[in-house]
Amino acid sequence: MPRPSIRVLLFGYGLAGRVFHAPLITSVDELSLDAIVTSDAERVAQARAAVPEATIIATSDEALERAADFDLAIIAGANVTHLPLSLACLERGLHVVIDKPVAPDAESARRIADAATAAGRQVFPFQNRRWDSDYLTLRAALASEPIGDVHRFESRIERMRPALKGGWRESTAPDAMGGVLLDFGAHLVDQSIELLGPVQAVHAEARATRFAGTSDDDAQFTLRHVSGAVSYLVASQAAAFGGPRFTALGTSGGVRIHGSDTQEDALKSGRRPVDGEWGVESADFFAEVRVMDTAGVLVDTRLPMCAGHWDAYYPAVASAILDQTPAPVPFADAVANTRVLDAAAQSSQTGEQVVLDPPAEHVG
């Protein structure tokens, strides 16, 4: 017997909806992208060309009125819509996927978790960069290479964007949820906690460096983990020289990775996971490993990159809904991430370290 289709309602067809979500959703047999919510004429045309079988709905209010026609809502519009739309969809009995950041603050993220429990539905944070090729390679290297206990982790998402694009991402209004602290920071913090465990203290600086009166475009976080390890995280739209994507230093060696996962570029070019050899990186992209041998000499080796697997996310969502298997990312992890981001925002305002009690930790 064929598997039942999960009827999907996608809110938003900008960068997130068009590039990240729609191609991944339509690559999963159990998911049927039945409707897309957008009123922008250009995006309507793009949606009709890419997903001709989907109905185009002009407004969120109209989509919510038709909620009974769907099983799963994907919240992929502007950050300010994440909280109200997720709550409205859960209230109407839909499962929900929320792009990052899931909410403006940890209190709001807990409201979403409580609403999901009350509705008997599941809510999934879209932390797709857990399946980046570079991150998967780093995890594999730490599991297989004798670098000792990791005492320092450095992670960077750095770009150079000298011109403003306009819109909510650059707004300083708190409810707009713009800036790199929340944008890139949601991924940096998530990966850091996954690697090094609970965070007990945060110090951060977030600044607008390119244009006055815009949201933060350059941010640095220092996370102190319960283990004693420290994470240094950098998020920037104003970095002409970017450092390595990842550096992990252990008591007996280290791992360093330059360059970044290419799945976003593949999706932007029109490729989809069903096209084959998804997430495979070029041979000149590798991880550097340096380990001290028994004679006390540092020895360098290279590790090939693991394939990236953003295509693993939505099949896991479908399985969680149909078979009650574990969610690809527990929503409690997103709440923990948001606690760290809250602390980072507070630290940036006061200049002081913020202690988290209890520490922010992921499930399992």
CSV table of C-alpha atoms in Angstrom, one decimal:
chain,number,residue,atom,x,y,z
A,1,MET,CA,0.0,0.0,0.0
A,2,PRO,CA,1.3,3.5,-0.8
A,3,ARG,CA,2.3,5.7,2.1
A,4,PRO,CA,-0.3,8.5,2.9
A,5,SER,CA,0.7,11.9,1.7
A,6,ILE,CA,1.1,14.7,4.2
A,7,ARG,CA,-0.6,17.8,2.8
A,8,VAL,CA,1.8,20.8,3.2
A,9,LEU,CA,1.1,24.5,3.4
A,10,LEU,CA,4.2,26.7,2.9
A,11,PHE,CA,4.1,30.2,4.3
A,12,GLY,CA,6.5,32.5,2.3
A,13,TYR,CA,8.3,32.1,-1.0
A,14,GLY,CA,11.3,34.3,-0.5
A,15,LEU,CA,14.8,33.0,-0.1
A,16,ALA,CA,13.9,30.5,2.6
A,17,GLY,CA,10.7,29.2,1.0
A,18,ARG,CA,11.9,29.1,-2.6
A,19,VAL,CA,15.5,27.9,-2.1
A,20,PHE,CA,15.5,25.9,1.1
A,21,HIS,CA,12.1,24.5,1.7
A,22,ALA,CA,10.2,23.9,-1.5
A,23,PRO,CA,12.9,21.9,-3.3
A,24,LEU,CA,13.5,19.7,-0.2
A,25,ILE,CA,9.7,19.2,0.4
A,26,THR,CA,9.0,18.2,-3.2
A,27,SER,CA,11.8,15.6,-3.0
A,28,VAL,CA,10.0,13.5,-0.4
A,29,ASP,CA,7.3,11.1,-1.5
A,30,GLU,CA,5.3,11.3,1.7
A,31,LEU,CA,5.0,15.1,1.4
A,32,SER,CA,2.7,16.9,-1.0
A,33,LEU,CA,3.3,20.7,-1.4
A,34,ASP,CA,-0.3,21.6,-1.9
A,35,ALA,CA,-0.3,25.4,-1.3
A,36,ILE,CA,2.1,28.3,-1.1
A,37,VAL,CA,1.3,31.6,0.6
A,38,THR,CA,2.6,34.7,-1.1
A,39,SER,CA,1.2,37.9,-2.7
A,40,ASP,CA,4.3,39.2,-4.4
A,41,ALA,CA,3.8,39.1,-8.1
A,42,GLU,CA,7.4,37.9,-8.9
A,43,ARG,CA,7.2,35.2,-6.3
A,44,VAL,CA,3.8,34.0,-7.4
A,45,ALA,CA,5.3,33.6,-10.9
A,46,GLN,CA,8.3,31.7,-9.5
A,47,ALA,CA,6.1,29.4,-7.4
A,48,ARG,CA,3.8,28.6,-10.3
A,49,ALA,CA,6.8,27.7,-12.5
A,50,ALA,CA,8.6,25.6,-9.9
A,51,VAL,CA,5.6,23.9,-8.2
A,52,PRO,CA,2.7,24.1,-10.8
A,53,GLU,CA,0.6,21.7,-8.8
A,54,ALA,CA,0.5,24.0,-5.7
A,55,THR,CA,-2.3,26.4,-5.1
A,56,ILE,CA,-1.2,30.0,-4.6
A,57,ILE,CA,-2.9,31.7,-1.6
A,58,ALA,CA,-2.5,35.5,-1.3
A,59,THR,CA,-2.7,36.0,2.4
A,60,SER,CA,-2.0,34.3,5.7
A,61,ASP,CA,-5.5,34.9,6.9
A,62,GLU,CA,-7.0,33.1,3.9
A,63,ALA,CA,-4.5,30.2,4.4
A,64,LEU,CA,-5.5,29.9,8.0
A,65,GLU,CA,-9.2,29.8,7.1
A,66,ARG,CA,-8.4,26.8,4.9
A,67,ALA,CA,-6.2,25.1,7.6
A,68,ALA,CA,-8.4,22.0,7.6
A,69,ASP,CA,-7.2,21.2,4.0
A,70,PHE,CA,-3.6,20.7,5.3
A,71,ASP,CA,-1.6,18.5,7.8
A,72,LEU,CA,1.7,20.4,8.0
A,73,ALA,CA,2.5,24.1,7.9
A,74,ILE,CA,6.0,25.4,7.0
A,75,ILE,CA,6.7,28.9,8.5
A,76,ALA,CA,9.3,30.3,6.2
A,77,GLY,CA,8.4,34.0,5.9
A,78,ALA,CA,9.9,37.0,7.7
A,79,ASN,CA,11.1,36.3,11.2
A,80,VAL,CA,8.4,38.4,12.7
A,81,THR,CA,5.8,35.9,11.4
A,82,HIS,CA,7.3,32.9,13.0
A,83,LEU,CA,5.6,33.2,16.4
A,84,PRO,CA,2.1,34.3,15.5
A,85,LEU,CA,1.8,31.9,12.5
A,86,SER,CA,3.1,28.9,14.4
A,87,LEU,CA,0.7,29.5,17.2
A,88,ALA,CA,-2.2,30.0,14.8
A,89,CYS,CA,-1.4,26.8,12.9
A,90,LEU,CA,-1.0,24.7,16.0
A,91,GLU,CA,-4.3,26.0,17.3
A,92,ARG,CA,-5.9,24.8,14.1
A,93,GLY,CA,-4.5,21.3,14.4
A,94,LEU,CA,-1.5,21.5,12.1
A,95,HIS,CA,2.0,20.1,12.7
A,96,VAL,CA,4.5,22.9,12.1
A,97,VAL,CA,8.1,23.4,10.8
A,98,ILE,CA,9.6,26.8,11.8
A,99,ASP,CA,12.6,28.3,10.1
A,100,LYS,CA,15.2,29.8,12.4
A,101,PRO,CA,15.1,31.7,14.6
A,102,VAL,CA,11.9,30.0,15.9
A,103,ALA,CA,10.9,33.0,18.1
A,104,PRO,CA,12.1,36.4,19.2
A,105,ASP,CA,13.1,35.1,22.7
A,106,ALA,CA,13.1,31.9,24.8
A,107,GLU,CA,9.8,32.8,26.5
A,108,SER,CA,8.1,32.9,23.2
A,109,ALA,CA,9.7,29.7,22.1
A,110,ARG,CA,8.3,28.0,25.2
A,111,ARG,CA,4.8,29.4,24.3
A,112,ILE,CA,5.2,27.5,21.0
A,113,ALA,CA,6.2,24.3,22.8
A,114,ASP,CA,3.3,24.6,25.2
A,115,ALA,CA,0.9,25.2,22.3
A,116,ALA,CA,2.1,22.1,20.5
A,117,THR,CA,1.6,20.0,23.6
A,118,ALA,CA,-1.9,21.4,24.1
A,119,ALA,CA,-2.8,20.7,20.5
A,120,GLY,CA,-1.3,17.2,20.4
A,121,ARG,CA,0.8,18.2,17.4
A,122,GLN,CA,4.5,18.3,16.7
A,123,VAL,CA,6.6,21.4,16.0
A,124,PHE,CA,10.0,21.1,14.3
A,125,PRO,CA,12.8,23.7,14.2
A,126,PHE,CA,14.5,23.9,10.8
A,127,GLN,CA,18.1,23.5,12.0
A,128,ASN,CA,19.3,22.3,8.6
A,129,ARG,CA,22.9,23.1,9.1
A,130,ARG,CA,23.3,20.1,11.4
A,131,TRP,CA,23.5,18.3,8.0
A,132,ASP,CA,26.1,20.5,6.4
A,133,SER,CA,29.0,18.7,4.8
A,134,ASP,CA,31.6,20.6,6.8
A,135,TYR,CA,29.8,20.1,10.1
A,136,LEU,CA,29.3,16.3,9.4
A,137,THR,CA,33.0,16.1,8.5
A,138,LEU,CA,34.0,17.8,11.7
A,139,ARG,CA,31.9,15.5,13.8
A,140,ALA,CA,33.3,12.5,12.0
A,141,ALA,CA,36.9,13.8,12.6
A,142,LEU,CA,36.3,14.3,16.3
A,143,ALA,CA,35.0,10.8,16.6
A,144,SER,CA,37.8,9.1,14.7
A,145,GLU,CA,40.9,11.2,15.2
A,146,PRO,CA,42.9,11.2,18.5
A,147,ILE,CA,43.0,14.9,19.1
A,148,GLY,CA,42.2,14.5,22.8
A,149,ASP,CA,39.6,16.6,24.7
A,150,VAL,CA,38.4,19.5,22.8
A,151,HIS,CA,39.0,22.6,24.8
A,152,ARG,CA,38.4,25.3,22.2
A,153,PHE,CA,35.9,25.4,19.3
A,154,GLU,CA,35.9,28.3,16.7
A,155,SER,CA,33.1,28.6,14.2
A,156,ARG,CA,32.5,31.4,11.7
A,157,ILE,CA,30.0,32.5,9.2
A,158,GLU,CA,31.6,35.5,7.6
A,159,ARG,CA,30.6,37.3,4.4
A,160,MET,CA,31.2,40.6,2.8
A,161,ARG,CA,28.0,42.5,1.9
A,162,PRO,CA,29.0,46.2,1.4
A,163,ALA,CA,25.5,47.2,0.2
A,164,LEU,CA,22.3,47.1,2.0
A,165,LYS,CA,19.4,45.0,0.5
A,166,GLY,CA,16.7,46.8,2.5
A,167,GLY,CA,13.8,45.2,4.3
A,168,TRP,CA,13.3,43.6,7.7
A,169,ARG,CA,16.7,41.9,7.9
A,170,GLU,CA,18.4,45.2,8.4
A,171,SER,CA,15.8,46.8,10.7
A,172,THR,CA,16.7,47.7,14.2
A,173,ALA,CA,13.1,47.3,15.4
A,174,PRO,CA,13.1,44.6,18.0
A,175,ASP,CA,10.0,42.9,16.7
A,176,ALA,CA,11.6,42.6,13.2
A,177,MET,CA,14.2,40.2,14.5
A,178,GLY,CA,16.8,41.3,12.0
A,179,GLY,CA,20.6,41.2,12.3
A,180,VAL,CA,23.3,38.5,12.2
A,181,LEU,CA,23.1,37.7,15.9
A,182,LEU,CA,19.7,36.0,15.4
A,183,ASP,CA,20.3,35.0,11.8
A,184,PHE,CA,23.7,33.3,11.7
A,185,GLY,CA,23.8,33.0,15.4
A,186,ALA,CA,20.9,30.5,15.4
A,187,HIS,CA,23.1,28.1,13.5
A,188,LEU,CA,26.4,28.8,15.2
A,189,VAL,CA,24.9,28.3,18.7
A,190,ASP,CA,23.1,25.1,17.7
A,191,GLN,CA,26.2,23.5,16.3
A,192,SER,CA,28.3,24.6,19.3
A,193,ILE,CA,25.9,23.0,21.9
A,194,GLU,CA,25.7,19.9,19.8
A,195,LEU,CA,29.4,19.5,19.8
A,196,LEU,CA,30.5,20.6,23.3
A,197,GLY,CA,27.4,20.3,25.4
A,198,PRO,CA,25.6,22.6,27.8
A,199,VAL,CA,26.4,26.4,27.9
A,200,GLN,CA,26.6,28.1,31.3
A,201,ALA,CA,27.8,31.6,30.4
A,202,VAL,CA,27.8,33.9,27.4
A,203,HIS,CA,29.6,37.1,26.5
A,204,ALA,CA,28.9,38.8,23.2
A,205,GLU,CA,29.3,41.9,21.1
A,206,ALA,CA,27.0,42.8,18.2
A,207,ARG,CA,27.5,45.9,16.2
A,208,ALA,CA,26.2,47.7,13.1
A,209,THR,CA,29.5,48.5,11.3
A,210,ARG,CA,28.4,49.4,7.7
A,211,PHE,CA,25.6,51.8,8.1
A,212,ALA,CA,24.3,53.7,11.2
A,213,GLY,CA,20.7,52.9,12.2
A,214,THR,CA,20.6,49.4,10.8
A,215,SER,CA,20.7,46.0,12.6
A,216,ASP,CA,23.8,44.3,13.8
A,217,ASP,CA,26.0,43.1,10.9
A,218,ASP,CA,29.0,41.9,12.9
A,219,ALA,CA,28.8,39.8,16.1
A,220,GLN,CA,31.2,37.7,18.3
A,221,PHE,CA,30.1,35.3,21.0
A,222,THR,CA,32.1,33.5,23.6
A,223,LEU,CA,30.3,30.5,25.1
A,224,ARG,CA,31.6,28.8,28.3
A,225,HIS,CA,30.5,25.2,28.4
A,226,VAL,CA,29.9,23.2,31.5
A,227,SER,CA,32.7,20.9,30.4
A,228,GLY,CA,35.2,23.7,30.7
A,229,ALA,CA,35.5,24.1,26.9
A,230,VAL,CA,35.0,27.5,25.2
A,231,SER,CA,33.4,28.3,21.9
A,232,TYR,CA,34.3,31.4,19.9
A,233,LEU,CA,31.6,32.2,17.4
A,234,VAL,CA,31.7,34.9,14.7
A,235,ALA,CA,28.9,36.1,12.5
A,236,SER,CA,29.5,38.9,10.0
A,237,GLN,CA,28.3,40.6,6.9
A,238,ALA,CA,31.3,42.9,7.0
A,239,ALA,CA,34.3,40.6,6.8
A,240,ALA,CA,36.6,41.0,3.8
A,241,PHE,CA,38.8,38.2,5.2
A,242,GLY,CA,37.0,35.3,6.7
A,243,GLY,CA,38.7,32.8,9.0
A,244,PRO,CA,38.3,29.0,8.8
A,245,ARG,CA,34.7,27.8,9.0
A,246,PHE,CA,35.6,25.5,11.9
A,247,THR,CA,38.6,25.0,14.1
A,248,ALA,CA,38.5,22.5,17.0
A,249,LEU,CA,41.6,22.4,19.3
A,250,GLY,CA,42.1,19.4,21.5
A,251,THR,CA,44.7,18.4,24.1
A,252,SER,CA,46.5,16.2,21.6
A,253,GLY,CA,45.8,17.9,18.2
A,254,GLY,CA,43.2,19.7,16.2
A,255,VAL,CA,40.9,19.8,13.2
A,256,ARG,CA,40.5,22.8,10.8
A,257,ILE,CA,38.1,23.2,7.9
A,258,HIS,CA,38.3,26.1,5.4
A,259,GLY,CA,35.4,26.6,3.0
A,260,SER,CA,31.7,25.8,3.5
A,261,ASP,CA,29.0,23.4,2.5
A,262,THR,CA,27.7,23.9,-1.0
A,263,GLN,CA,24.1,22.6,-0.7
A,264,GLU,CA,22.6,26.2,-0.7
A,265,ASP,CA,24.5,26.9,-3.9
A,266,ALA,CA,23.2,23.7,-5.5
A,267,LEU,CA,19.6,24.6,-4.6
A,268,LYS,CA,20.0,28.1,-5.9
A,269,SER,CA,21.2,26.7,-9.2
A,270,GLY,CA,18.0,24.6,-9.5
A,271,ARG,CA,19.4,21.2,-8.4
A,272,ARG,CA,17.3,19.0,-6.1
A,273,PRO,CA,18.3,16.0,-3.9
A,274,VAL,CA,16.5,13.6,-6.3
A,275,ASP,CA,19.0,14.6,-9.0
A,276,GLY,CA,21.6,12.3,-7.6
A,277,GLU,CA,25.0,12.7,-5.8
A,278,TRP,CA,23.5,15.2,-3.5
A,279,GLY,CA,25.8,17.1,-1.1
A,280,VAL,CA,29.0,15.6,-2.6
A,281,GLU,CA,31.9,18.1,-2.3
A,282,SER,CA,34.8,18.6,-4.7
A,283,ALA,CA,38.1,16.7,-4.0
A,284,ASP,CA,39.9,19.9,-3.2
A,285,PHE,CA,37.7,20.6,-0.2
A,286,PHE,CA,39.0,18.7,2.8
A,287,ALA,CA,39.5,18.8,6.5
A,288,GLU,CA,43.0,19.3,8.0
A,289,VAL,CA,43.9,17.2,10.9
A,290,ARG,CA,47.0,17.7,13.1
A,291,VAL,CA,47.8,15.1,15.8
A,292,MET,CA,50.8,14.5,18.0
A,293,ASP,CA,52.3,11.1,17.6
A,294,THR,CA,54.0,9.0,20.3
A,295,ALA,CA,57.4,10.7,19.6
A,296,GLY,CA,55.8,14.1,20.3
A,297,VAL,CA,55.8,15.1,16.6
A,298,LEU,CA,52.8,16.9,15.1
A,299,VAL,CA,51.6,14.9,12.1
A,300,ASP,CA,49.3,16.5,9.4
A,301,THR,CA,46.8,14.5,7.4
A,302,ARG,CA,43.7,15.4,5.3
A,303,LEU,CA,40.2,13.9,5.5
A,304,PRO,CA,37.8,14.0,2.5
A,305,MET,CA,34.5,15.8,3.1
A,306,CYS,CA,31.4,13.9,4.1
A,307,ALA,CA,28.5,14.5,1.8
A,308,GLY,CA,26.0,17.0,3.1
A,309,HIS,CA,22.5,15.8,3.8
A,310,TRP,CA,19.9,18.5,4.0
A,311,ASP,CA,17.8,15.9,2.2
A,312,ALA,CA,17.6,13.9,5.5
A,313,TYR,CA,15.5,16.6,7.3
A,314,TYR,CA,12.1,16.3,5.7
A,315,PRO,CA,12.0,12.5,5.5
A,316,ALA,CA,12.6,12.6,9.2
A,317,VAL,CA,9.7,15.1,9.7
A,318,ALA,CA,7.4,12.9,7.7
A,319,SER,CA,8.4,9.8,9.6
A,320,ALA,CA,7.9,11.6,12.9
A,321,ILE,CA,4.3,12.5,11.9
A,322,LEU,CA,3.4,9.2,10.3
A,323,ASP,CA,5.3,6.7,12.5
A,324,GLN,CA,6.0,8.7,15.7
A,325,THR,CA,9.7,8.3,15.3
A,326,PRO,CA,12.0,10.9,16.9
A,327,ALA,CA,11.9,14.4,15.5
A,328,PRO,CA,15.0,15.3,13.4
A,329,VAL,CA,15.7,18.2,15.9
A,330,PRO,CA,13.8,18.3,19.2
A,331,PHE,CA,12.1,21.6,19.7
A,332,ALA,CA,13.6,21.7,23.2
A,333,ASP,CA,17.0,22.2,21.5
A,334,ALA,CA,15.6,25.4,19.8
A,335,VAL,CA,14.4,26.7,23.1
A,336,ALA,CA,18.0,26.1,24.5
A,337,ASN,CA,19.5,27.9,21.5
A,338,THR,CA,17.2,30.9,22.0
A,339,ARG,CA,18.2,31.1,25.7
A,340,VAL,CA,21.8,31.5,24.6
A,341,LEU,CA,20.8,34.1,21.9
A,342,ASP,CA,18.8,36.0,24.6
A,343,ALA,CA,21.9,36.0,26.8
A,344,ALA,CA,24.1,37.2,23.9
A,345,ALA,CA,21.8,40.1,23.2
A,346,GLN,CA,21.8,41.1,26.9
A,347,SER,CA,25.5,40.8,27.1
A,348,SER,CA,26.0,42.9,24.0
A,349,GLN,CA,23.9,45.7,25.6
A,350,THR,CA,25.5,45.6,29.0
A,351,GLY,CA,29.1,44.5,28.1
A,352,GLU,CA,28.9,41.9,30.9
A,353,GLN,CA,29.0,38.1,30.9
A,354,VAL,CA,25.5,36.5,31.4
A,355,VAL,CA,25.3,33.3,33.4
A,356,LEU,CA,22.7,30.8,32.5
A,357,ASP,CA,21.1,28.9,35.4
A,358,PRO,CA,20.3,26.2,34.6
A,359,PRO,CA,22.7,25.8,31.7
A,360,ALA,CA,21.3,25.7,28.2
A,361,GLU,CA,21.5,22.2,26.9
A,362,HIS,CA,20.2,20.0,24.1
A,363,VAL,CA,18.1,16.9,24.6
A,364,GLY,CA,20.3,13.8,24.8
